mmCIF file of C-alpha atoms in Angstrom:
data_model
loop_
_atom_site.group_PDB
_atom_site.id
_atom_site.type_symbol
_atom_site.label_atom_id
_atom_site.label_comp_id
_atom_site.label_asym_id
_atom_site.label_seq_id
_atom_site.Cartn_x
_atom_site.Cartn_y
_atom_site.Cartn_z
ATOM 1 C CA UNK A 916 -21.740 -54.977 1.010
ATOM 2 C CA UNK A 917 -21.931 -53.057 4.262
ATOM 3 C CA UNK A 918 -18.660 -51.198 4.907
ATOM 4 C CA UNK A 919 -16.776 -51.275 8.199
ATOM 5 C CA UNK A 920 -15.569 -47.751 8.970
ATOM 6 C CA UNK A 921 -12.946 -47.109 11.652
ATOM 7 C CA UNK A 922 -13.833 -43.542 12.609
ATOM 8 C CA UNK A 923 -11.736 -41.995 15.344
ATOM 9 C CA UNK A 924 -10.023 -38.810 16.468
ATOM 10 C CA UNK A 925 -6.239 -38.932 16.782
ATOM 11 C CA UNK A 926 -3.439 -36.562 17.711
ATOM 12 C CA UNK A 927 -1.069 -35.486 14.935
ATOM 13 C CA UNK A 928 1.418 -38.017 16.303
ATOM 14 C CA UNK A 929 -1.079 -40.865 16.093
ATOM 15 C CA UNK A 930 -2.623 -41.399 19.524
ATOM 16 C CA UNK A 931 -6.352 -41.937 20.124
ATOM 17 C CA UNK A 932 -6.151 -41.352 23.884
ATOM 18 C CA UNK A 933 -3.482 -39.885 26.129
ATOM 19 C CA UNK A 934 -1.345 -41.890 28.535
ATOM 20 C CA UNK A 935 -4.078 -41.781 31.187
ATOM 21 C CA UNK A 936 -6.734 -42.764 28.636
ATOM 22 C CA UNK A 937 -8.048 -39.184 28.529
ATOM 23 C CA UNK A 938 -9.633 -37.235 25.682
ATOM 24 C CA UNK A 939 -9.556 -33.669 27.037
ATOM 25 C CA UNK A 940 -7.195 -32.697 24.200
ATOM 26 C CA UNK A 941 -9.960 -33.139 21.601
ATOM 27 C CA UNK A 942 -11.631 -29.756 21.057
ATOM 28 C CA UNK A 943 -15.391 -29.446 21.035
ATOM 29 C CA UNK A 944 -16.017 -28.264 17.493
ATOM 30 C CA UNK A 945 -19.715 -27.517 16.920
ATOM 31 C CA UNK A 946 -19.206 -27.762 13.162
ATOM 32 C CA UNK A 947 -18.466 -31.497 13.348
ATOM 33 C CA UNK A 948 -21.720 -32.940 12.019
ATOM 34 C CA UNK A 949 -21.848 -36.326 13.763
ATOM 35 C CA UNK A 950 -25.410 -36.755 12.527
ATOM 36 C CA UNK A 951 -24.299 -36.630 8.912
ATOM 37 C CA UNK A 952 -21.140 -38.677 9.558
ATOM 38 C CA UNK A 953 -23.051 -41.534 11.144
ATOM 39 C CA UNK A 954 -26.475 -41.210 9.480
ATOM 40 C CA UNK A 955 -26.028 -44.515 7.640
ATOM 41 C CA UNK A 956 -24.685 -46.402 10.665
ATOM 42 C CA UNK A 957 -26.896 -49.177 12.052
ATOM 43 C CA UNK A 958 -24.211 -51.369 13.632
ATOM 44 C CA UNK A 959 -21.406 -50.434 16.040
ATOM 45 C CA UNK A 960 -18.336 -52.528 16.934
ATOM 46 C CA UNK A 961 -16.447 -51.938 20.189
ATOM 47 C CA UNK A 962 -13.580 -53.579 21.980
ATOM 48 C CA UNK A 963 -14.134 -54.320 25.653
ATOM 49 C CA UNK A 964 -12.166 -51.328 26.880
ATOM 50 C CA UNK A 965 -13.980 -48.888 24.572
ATOM 51 C CA UNK A 966 -17.311 -50.384 25.634
ATOM 52 C CA UNK A 967 -16.492 -49.820 29.307
ATOM 53 C CA UNK A 968 -15.587 -46.197 28.523
ATOM 54 C CA UNK A 969 -18.999 -45.757 26.876
ATOM 55 C CA UNK A 970 -20.723 -47.335 29.900
ATOM 56 C CA UNK A 971 -18.982 -44.791 32.143
ATOM 57 C CA UNK A 972 -19.930 -41.898 29.842
ATOM 58 C CA UNK A 973 -23.274 -42.781 28.218
ATOM 59 C CA UNK A 974 -23.255 -39.500 26.259
ATOM 60 C CA UNK A 975 -20.647 -41.173 24.036
ATOM 61 C CA UNK A 976 -23.334 -43.549 22.797
ATOM 62 C CA UNK A 977 -25.376 -40.591 21.534
ATOM 63 C CA UNK A 978 -22.912 -40.392 18.640
ATOM 64 C CA UNK A 979 -24.516 -43.397 16.951
ATOM 65 C CA UNK A 980 -28.116 -43.599 15.716
ATOM 66 C CA UNK A 981 -30.648 -44.839 18.260
ATOM 67 C CA UNK A 982 -31.487 -48.485 17.711
ATOM 68 C CA UNK A 983 -28.068 -49.383 16.332
ATOM 69 C CA UNK A 984 -26.948 -52.960 16.978
ATOM 70 C CA UNK A 985 -23.963 -53.019 19.328
ATOM 71 C CA UNK A 986 -21.290 -55.739 19.146
ATOM 72 C CA UNK A 987 -18.706 -55.902 21.931
ATOM 73 C CA UNK A 988 -15.617 -58.065 21.355
ATOM 74 C CA UNK A 989 -14.366 -59.570 24.589
ATOM 75 C CA UNK A 990 -13.228 -62.907 25.949
ATOM 76 C CA UNK A 991 -13.906 -61.878 29.558
ATOM 77 C CA UNK A 992 -17.246 -60.037 29.538
ATOM 78 C CA UNK A 993 -20.246 -62.061 30.736
ATOM 79 C CA UNK A 994 -22.945 -61.714 28.067
ATOM 80 C CA UNK A 995 -25.673 -62.224 30.679
ATOM 81 C CA UNK A 996 -24.633 -58.984 32.392
ATOM 82 C CA UNK A 997 -24.955 -57.000 29.146
ATOM 83 C CA UNK A 998 -28.251 -57.984 27.547
ATOM 84 C CA UNK A 999 -28.520 -54.857 25.370
ATOM 85 C CA UNK A 1000 -25.408 -55.738 23.364
ATOM 86 C CA UNK A 1001 -24.087 -58.789 21.527
ATOM 87 C CA UNK A 1002 -20.897 -60.067 23.164
ATOM 88 C CA UNK A 1003 -18.532 -61.765 20.697
ATOM 89 C CA UNK A 1004 -16.010 -64.042 22.398
ATOM 90 C CA UNK A 1005 -14.375 -65.777 19.450
ATOM 91 C CA UNK A 1006 -13.755 -65.399 15.723
ATOM 92 C CA UNK A 1007 -14.093 -61.624 15.576
ATOM 93 C CA UNK A 1008 -13.041 -61.645 11.925
ATOM 94 C CA UNK A 1009 -15.671 -64.237 10.982
ATOM 95 C CA UNK A 1010 -18.445 -62.378 12.810
ATOM 96 C CA UNK A 1011 -17.513 -59.095 11.135
ATOM 97 C CA UNK A 1012 -17.220 -60.774 7.727
ATOM 98 C CA UNK A 1013 -20.795 -62.012 8.158
ATOM 99 C CA UNK A 1014 -22.017 -58.526 9.162
ATOM 100 C CA UNK A 1015 -20.320 -57.003 6.106
ATOM 101 C CA UNK A 1016 -21.964 -59.589 3.852
ATOM 102 C CA UNK A 1017 -25.467 -58.939 5.217
ATOM 103 C CA UNK A 1018 -28.001 -57.573 2.751
ATOM 104 C CA UNK A 1019 -28.871 -53.922 3.099
ATOM 105 C CA UNK A 1020 -26.880 -50.734 2.914
ATOM 106 C CA UNK A 1021 -26.224 -49.709 6.525
ATOM 107 C CA UNK A 1022 -22.700 -48.790 7.621
ATOM 108 C CA UNK A 1023 -20.801 -50.556 10.379
ATOM 109 C CA UNK A 1024 -18.925 -48.162 12.683
ATOM 110 C CA UNK A 1025 -15.791 -49.609 14.185
ATOM 111 C CA UNK A 1026 -15.737 -47.352 17.236
ATOM 112 C CA UNK A 1027 -12.482 -48.716 18.591
ATOM 113 C CA UNK A 1028 -10.150 -49.241 20.119
ATOM 114 C CA UNK A 1029 -6.873 -49.742 18.401
ATOM 115 C CA UNK A 1030 -6.489 -53.431 19.268
ATOM 116 C CA UNK A 1031 -9.828 -54.387 17.708
ATOM 117 C CA UNK A 1032 -9.039 -52.225 14.693
ATOM 118 C CA UNK A 1033 -5.632 -53.840 14.308
ATOM 119 C CA UNK A 1034 -6.979 -57.383 14.376
ATOM 120 C CA UNK A 1035 -9.799 -56.616 11.935
ATOM 121 C CA UNK A 1036 -7.468 -54.685 9.621
ATOM 122 C CA UNK A 1037 -5.048 -57.616 9.534
ATOM 123 C CA UNK A 1038 -7.995 -59.883 8.694
ATOM 124 C CA UNK A 1039 -9.061 -57.671 5.770
ATOM 125 C CA UNK A 1040 -12.334 -56.741 7.476
ATOM 126 C CA UNK A 1041 -11.971 -52.944 7.539
ATOM 127 C CA UNK A 1042 -13.168 -50.988 4.492
ATOM 128 C CA UNK A 1043 -12.484 -47.393 5.533
ATOM 129 C CA UNK A 1044 -10.201 -45.544 7.951
ATOM 130 C CA UNK A 1045 -11.525 -42.108 8.935
ATOM 131 C CA UNK A 1046 -9.232 -40.134 11.210
ATOM 132 C CA UNK A 1047 -9.985 -36.685 12.556
ATOM 133 C CA UNK A 1048 -6.486 -35.291 13.098
ATOM 134 C CA UNK A 1049 -6.468 -33.107 16.222
ATOM 135 C CA UNK A 1050 -3.884 -30.269 16.236
ATOM 136 C CA UNK A 1051 -1.948 -31.524 19.230
ATOM 137 C CA UNK A 1052 1.203 -33.547 19.865
ATOM 138 C CA UNK A 1053 0.795 -35.921 22.812
ATOM 139 C CA UNK A 1054 4.175 -37.689 22.743
ATOM 140 C CA UNK A 1055 2.665 -40.871 24.156
ATOM 141 C CA UNK A 1056 -0.685 -42.536 24.659
ATOM 142 C CA UNK A 1057 -2.903 -45.205 23.137
ATOM 143 C CA UNK A 1058 -1.780 -45.756 19.530
ATOM 144 C CA UNK A 1059 -4.100 -45.552 16.528
ATOM 145 C CA UNK A 1060 -2.789 -48.982 15.485
ATOM 146 C CA UNK A 1061 -1.116 -51.464 17.832
ATOM 147 C CA UNK A 1062 2.455 -52.495 17.064
ATOM 148 C CA UNK A 1063 2.799 -55.673 15.049
ATOM 149 C CA UNK A 1064 -0.080 -55.074 12.643
ATOM 150 C CA UNK A 1065 1.066 -55.565 9.022
ATOM 151 C CA UNK A 1066 1.688 -52.398 7.057
ATOM 152 C CA UNK A 1067 -1.451 -51.144 5.271
ATOM 153 C CA UNK A 1068 -1.500 -48.798 2.304
ATOM 154 C CA UNK A 1069 -4.597 -46.596 2.157
ATOM 155 C CA UNK A 1070 -6.293 -44.509 -0.542
ATOM 156 C CA UNK A 1071 -7.419 -40.993 0.356
ATOM 157 C CA UNK A 1072 -11.087 -40.473 -0.504
ATOM 158 C CA UNK A 1073 -12.012 -37.262 1.302
ATOM 159 C CA UNK A 1074 -10.565 -34.516 3.475
ATOM 160 C CA UNK A 1075 -12.173 -31.723 5.449
ATOM 161 C CA UNK A 1076 -10.707 -28.854 7.461
ATOM 162 C CA UNK A 1077 -12.698 -27.863 10.551
ATOM 163 C CA UNK A 1078 -12.629 -24.344 12.047
ATOM 164 C CA UNK A 1079 -10.996 -25.755 15.189
ATOM 165 C CA UNK A 1080 -7.986 -26.836 13.118
ATOM 166 C CA UNK A 1081 -8.993 -30.470 13.172
ATOM 167 C CA UNK A 1082 -8.682 -32.155 9.771
ATOM 168 C CA UNK A 1083 -10.809 -35.122 8.757
ATOM 169 C CA UNK A 1084 -8.901 -37.578 6.557
ATOM 170 C CA UNK A 1085 -10.945 -40.414 5.086
ATOM 171 C CA UNK A 1086 -9.322 -43.372 3.370
ATOM 172 C CA UNK A 1087 -10.447 -46.550 1.643
ATOM 173 C CA UNK A 1088 -8.550 -49.744 2.505
ATOM 174 C CA UNK A 1089 -7.609 -51.385 -0.815
ATOM 175 C CA UNK A 1090 -6.643 -54.557 1.073
ATOM 176 C CA UNK A 1091 -10.152 -55.179 2.426
ATOM 177 C CA UNK A 1092 -11.499 -58.606 1.489
ATOM 178 C CA UNK A 1093 -14.507 -58.918 -0.796
ATOM 179 C CA UNK A 1094 -17.608 -60.230 0.977
ATOM 180 C CA UNK B 982 12.657 -13.471 13.644
ATOM 181 C CA UNK B 983 13.719 -16.458 11.559
ATOM 182 C CA UNK B 984 11.284 -19.352 12.032
ATOM 183 C CA UNK B 985 12.322 -22.914 12.804
ATOM 184 C CA UNK B 986 10.175 -25.271 10.704
ATOM 185 C CA UNK B 987 10.017 -28.985 11.437
ATOM 186 C CA UNK B 988 9.114 -30.324 7.997
ATOM 187 C CA UNK B 989 8.778 -34.068 7.713
ATOM 188 C CA UNK B 990 6.749 -36.860 6.145
ATOM 189 C CA UNK B 991 4.917 -39.174 8.530
ATOM 190 C CA UNK B 992 2.621 -42.162 8.284
ATOM 191 C CA UNK B 993 -1.018 -41.672 9.323
ATOM 192 C CA UNK B 994 -0.144 -43.350 12.614
ATOM 193 C CA UNK B 995 2.702 -40.932 13.315
ATOM 194 C CA UNK B 996 5.974 -42.561 12.275
ATOM 195 C CA UNK B 997 8.715 -40.792 10.302
ATOM 196 C CA UNK B 998 10.604 -43.980 9.426
ATOM 197 C CA UNK B 999 9.713 -47.630 9.635
ATOM 198 C CA UNK B 1000 11.137 -50.090 12.163
ATOM 199 C CA UNK B 1001 14.221 -50.649 10.001
ATOM 200 C CA UNK B 1002 14.666 -46.897 9.493
ATOM 201 C CA UNK B 1003 13.337 -47.156 5.939
ATOM 202 C CA UNK B 1004 11.353 -44.677 3.855
ATOM 203 C CA UNK B 1005 10.166 -46.838 0.944
ATOM 204 C CA UNK B 1006 6.565 -46.262 2.052
ATOM 205 C CA UNK B 1007 6.718 -42.576 1.061
ATOM 206 C CA UNK B 1008 5.419 -42.246 -2.508
ATOM 207 C CA UNK B 1009 7.335 -40.228 -5.078
ATOM 208 C CA UNK B 1010 4.819 -37.500 -5.872
ATOM 209 C CA UNK B 1011 6.106 -35.213 -8.649
ATOM 210 C CA UNK B 1012 3.624 -32.520 -7.605
ATOM 211 C CA UNK B 1013 5.414 -31.944 -4.283
ATOM 212 C CA UNK B 1014 7.218 -28.665 -4.999
ATOM 213 C CA UNK B 1015 10.243 -28.927 -2.710
ATOM 214 C CA UNK B 1016 11.700 -25.854 -4.387
ATOM 215 C CA UNK B 1017 8.772 -23.702 -3.282
ATOM 216 C CA UNK B 1018 8.563 -25.350 0.141
ATOM 217 C CA UNK B 1019 12.179 -24.649 0.958
ATOM 218 C CA UNK B 1020 12.878 -21.550 -1.171
ATOM 219 C CA UNK B 1021 13.333 -19.383 1.934
ATOM 220 C CA UNK B 1022 15.519 -21.877 3.794
ATOM 221 C CA UNK B 1023 19.136 -20.883 4.372
ATOM 222 C CA UNK B 1024 19.862 -22.919 7.501
ATOM 223 C CA UNK B 1025 19.276 -26.631 8.173
ATOM 224 C CA UNK B 1026 19.311 -28.393 11.554
ATOM 225 C CA UNK B 1027 19.938 -32.131 11.815
ATOM 226 C CA UNK B 1028 20.390 -34.631 14.588
ATOM 227 C CA UNK B 1029 23.380 -36.926 14.278
ATOM 228 C CA UNK B 1030 21.390 -39.885 13.004
ATOM 229 C CA UNK B 1031 19.614 -37.825 10.323
ATOM 230 C CA UNK B 1032 22.952 -36.345 9.280
ATOM 231 C CA UNK B 1033 24.440 -39.801 8.833
ATOM 232 C CA UNK B 1034 21.460 -40.804 6.689
ATOM 233 C CA UNK B 1035 22.083 -37.748 4.486
ATOM 234 C CA UNK B 1036 25.798 -38.641 4.204
ATOM 235 C CA UNK B 1037 24.829 -42.113 2.981
ATOM 236 C CA UNK B 1038 22.316 -40.688 0.485
ATOM 237 C CA UNK B 1039 23.633 -37.317 -0.659
ATOM 238 C CA UNK B 1040 20.591 -36.795 -2.902
ATOM 239 C CA UNK B 1041 18.696 -36.041 0.323
ATOM 240 C CA UNK B 1042 20.727 -32.859 0.676
ATOM 241 C CA UNK B 1043 19.420 -31.641 -2.692
ATOM 242 C CA UNK B 1044 16.159 -30.855 -0.902
ATOM 243 C CA UNK B 1045 17.644 -27.747 0.663
ATOM 244 C CA UNK B 1046 18.995 -24.720 -1.232
ATOM 245 C CA UNK B 1047 22.676 -24.901 -2.181
ATOM 246 C CA UNK B 1048 24.804 -22.878 0.191
ATOM 247 C CA UNK B 1049 22.565 -23.455 3.206
ATOM 248 C CA UNK B 1050 24.333 -23.491 6.567
ATOM 249 C CA UNK B 1051 24.171 -26.956 8.113
ATOM 250 C CA UNK B 1052 24.095 -27.486 11.894
ATOM 251 C CA UNK B 1053 24.482 -31.021 13.215
ATOM 252 C CA UNK B 1054 23.615 -31.642 16.878
ATOM 253 C CA UNK B 1055 25.774 -34.380 18.361
ATOM 254 C CA UNK B 1056 27.837 -35.048 21.455
ATOM 255 C CA UNK B 1057 29.867 -37.760 19.724
ATOM 256 C CA UNK B 1058 30.690 -36.450 16.236
ATOM 257 C CA UNK B 1059 34.226 -35.094 15.793
ATOM 258 C CA UNK B 1060 33.875 -31.629 14.236
ATOM 259 C CA UNK B 1061 37.293 -31.973 12.589
ATOM 260 C CA UNK B 1062 35.964 -34.848 10.472
ATOM 261 C CA UNK B 1063 33.033 -32.775 9.188
ATOM 262 C CA UNK B 1064 34.416 -29.405 8.140
ATOM 263 C CA UNK B 1065 31.480 -28.504 5.864
ATOM 264 C CA UNK B 1066 28.991 -28.418 8.756
ATOM 265 C CA UNK B 1067 28.822 -26.819 12.194
ATOM 266 C CA UNK B 1068 28.776 -29.470 14.915
ATOM 267 C CA UNK B 1069 26.880 -28.381 18.041
ATOM 268 C CA UNK B 1070 27.822 -30.420 21.105
ATOM 269 C CA UNK B 1071 26.036 -28.533 23.894
ATOM 270 C CA UNK B 1072 23.171 -26.114 24.507
ATOM 271 C CA UNK B 1073 21.166 -26.977 21.399
ATOM 272 C CA UNK B 1074 18.330 -24.729 22.583
ATOM 273 C CA UNK B 1075 20.647 -21.753 23.099
ATOM 274 C CA UNK B 1076 22.275 -22.179 19.693
ATOM 275 C CA UNK B 1077 18.898 -22.395 17.961
ATOM 276 C CA UNK B 1078 17.551 -19.416 19.926
ATOM 277 C CA UNK B 1079 20.487 -17.387 18.614
ATOM 278 C CA UNK B 1080 19.840 -18.536 15.024
ATOM 279 C CA UNK B 1081 16.153 -17.598 15.335
ATOM 280 C CA UNK B 1082 17.116 -14.139 16.633
ATOM 281 C CA UNK B 1083 19.533 -13.425 13.786
ATOM 282 C CA UNK B 1084 18.647 -10.529 11.518
ATOM 283 C CA UNK B 1085 17.291 -11.424 8.091
ATOM 284 C CA UNK B 1086 14.322 -13.370 6.885
ATOM 285 C CA UNK B 1087 15.638 -16.836 5.999
ATOM 286 C CA UNK B 1088 13.869 -19.916 7.303
ATOM 287 C CA UNK B 1089 15.494 -22.583 9.451
ATOM 288 C CA UNK B 1090 14.554 -26.123 8.418
ATOM 289 C CA UNK B 1091 14.562 -28.583 11.259
ATOM 290 C CA UNK B 1092 15.172 -31.664 9.099
ATOM 291 C CA UNK B 1093 14.966 -34.105 11.970
ATOM 292 C CA UNK B 1094 14.917 -36.435 13.606
ATOM 293 C CA UNK B 1095 12.308 -36.776 16.257
ATOM 294 C CA UNK B 1096 14.683 -36.553 19.225
ATOM 295 C CA UNK B 1097 16.102 -33.190 18.142
ATOM 296 C CA UNK B 1098 12.585 -31.955 17.376
ATOM 297 C CA UNK B 1099 11.361 -33.073 20.795
ATOM 298 C CA UNK B 1100 14.121 -31.308 22.696
ATOM 299 C CA UNK B 1101 13.751 -28.083 20.700
ATOM 300 C CA UNK B 1102 9.946 -28.183 20.976
ATOM 301 C CA UNK B 1103 10.174 -28.577 24.744
ATOM 302 C CA UNK B 1104 12.549 -25.596 24.809
ATOM 303 C CA UNK B 1105 10.105 -23.417 22.847
ATOM 304 C CA UNK B 1106 12.455 -23.186 19.872
ATOM 305 C CA UNK B 1107 10.175 -24.588 17.145
ATOM 306 C CA UNK B 1108 7.866 -22.174 15.324
ATOM 307 C CA UNK B 1109 6.132 -24.445 12.816
ATOM 308 C CA UNK B 1110 5.339 -28.133 12.447
ATOM 309 C CA UNK B 1111 4.760 -29.209 8.840
ATOM 310 C CA UNK B 1112 3.790 -32.839 8.401
ATOM 311 C CA UNK B 1113 3.114 -34.514 5.074
ATOM 312 C CA UNK B 1114 0.735 -37.295 6.072
ATOM 313 C CA UNK B 1115 1.433 -40.385 3.958
ATOM 314 C CA UNK B 1116 -1.571 -42.698 3.361
ATOM 315 C CA UNK B 1117 -0.096 -45.693 5.104
ATOM 316 C CA UNK B 1118 -0.318 -47.337 8.524
ATOM 317 C CA UNK B 1119 3.055 -48.673 9.689
ATOM 318 C CA UNK B 1120 2.131 -49.957 13.143
ATOM 319 C CA UNK B 1121 5.607 -49.241 14.484
ATOM 320 C CA UNK B 1122 8.709 -47.245 13.619
ATOM 321 C CA UNK B 1123 10.505 -44.042 14.516
ATOM 322 C CA UNK B 1124 7.959 -41.714 16.158
ATOM 323 C CA UNK B 1125 7.263 -38.153 15.004
ATOM 324 C CA UNK B 1126 7.804 -37.050 18.613
ATOM 325 C CA UNK B 1127 9.703 -39.048 21.231
ATOM 326 C CA UNK B 1128 7.829 -40.122 24.343
ATOM 327 C CA UNK B 1129 8.155 -37.792 27.302
ATOM 328 C CA UNK B 1130 7.936 -34.512 25.403
ATOM 329 C CA UNK B 1131 5.351 -32.211 26.997
ATOM 330 C CA UNK B 1132 2.004 -32.014 25.216
ATOM 331 C CA UNK B 1133 1.947 -29.258 22.572
ATOM 332 C CA UNK B 1134 -1.168 -27.643 21.147
ATOM 333 C CA UNK B 1135 -0.763 -26.470 17.556
ATOM 334 C CA UNK B 1136 -2.664 -24.077 15.281
ATOM 335 C CA UNK B 1137 -3.448 -25.218 11.738
ATOM 336 C CA UNK B 1138 -2.229 -22.660 9.206
ATOM 337 C CA UNK B 1139 -2.403 -24.517 5.895
ATOM 338 C CA UNK B 1140 -3.379 -27.828 4.352
ATOM 339 C CA UNK B 1141 -2.837 -29.297 0.920
ATOM 340 C CA UNK B 1142 -3.997 -32.532 -0.688
ATOM 341 C CA UNK B 1143 -1.544 -34.104 -3.149
ATOM 342 C CA UNK B 1144 -2.620 -36.367 -6.045
ATOM 343 C CA UNK B 1145 -0.801 -39.281 -4.380
ATOM 344 C CA UNK B 1146 -3.142 -39.017 -1.394
ATOM 345 C CA UNK B 1147 -0.507 -37.411 0.794
ATOM 346 C CA UNK B 1148 -1.847 -34.441 2.777
ATOM 347 C CA UNK B 1149 0.361 -31.575 3.898
ATOM 348 C CA UNK B 1150 -0.698 -30.209 7.297
ATOM 349 C CA UNK B 1151 1.103 -27.073 8.439
ATOM 350 C CA UNK B 1152 0.799 -25.743 11.977
ATOM 351 C CA UNK B 1153 2.133 -22.834 13.992
ATOM 352 C CA UNK B 1154 3.394 -23.581 17.500
ATOM 353 C CA UNK B 1155 1.736 -21.056 19.821
ATOM 354 C CA UNK B 1156 4.126 -22.087 22.610
ATOM 355 C CA UNK B 1157 7.268 -20.970 20.741
ATOM 356 C CA UNK B 1158 9.332 -18.449 22.695
ATOM 357 C CA UNK B 1159 9.752 -14.924 21.418
ATOM 358 C CA UNK B 1160 13.286 -14.169 20.266
#
């Protein structure tokens, strides 16, 4: 099975972007080893909004290994305009279930955002939740999980304290469906 | 100076109670040493709602040392009905500033809730934020910080992983005002 990993930075109060969609509150910590974190990734999942953020700031895409397959989940995007990615219009859960069941050992990085995460979590298609907790309180912003998603109990698998005061908390999702 | 410590359990997505105000998602972890955590506490601050929760479940009050001074912040509570606590109707920030400036070394536990924390944080009257991150995603509930509170950058001072998968994250508040 190829695991789907929701890996994201969040404020201590659970926001992945501020009210204006900004990320300037996330410190640049040179000790965060993105190469090691994402070495096994060969597939990346993005919601439409996250994908458009990456298009505006292509350096964001350098976080995943070159050659990764990119899936963008959107009912409005015209696939013909985005030939370098696979646009998924319907049945996100079914498409991700098929990716998880593929042979091989590569990881699937659920890049975001929260809405895509919420729908895949509710469908049992997320295997790991990996949050880098940033030492800041935002008060409002884009939530880690959208309201209305069923409660999910997680199992801590790993934690790491960074010199910047960020703390990586990695969890398995016991409710993930077998592939 | 006597530090004000906001010590609270929160879900990974930043809620201190679920939508119904419930706490059944917080595991009972016998390794959490409340005695050590609160050994230095001699003063407890509560908002009106938190105080009413404690009145309904008096075992909650066993978390703080016997003999602690209790301050309840409320514009509606009748002080005459609650002779064992000090009811603060106005100038919460001024009252807490005076408590912080008192001689001695006791700690002040800001028990909650989020609204009282938010107003005291904005007034520079919170010295430490101590969150026990519970391995659960709630999706909605009572937020750790109410919306509209100015952004606050914190400094990680301590972290601890509990066998239950809860993680204690303790921060200093660099923006706290000198007393």
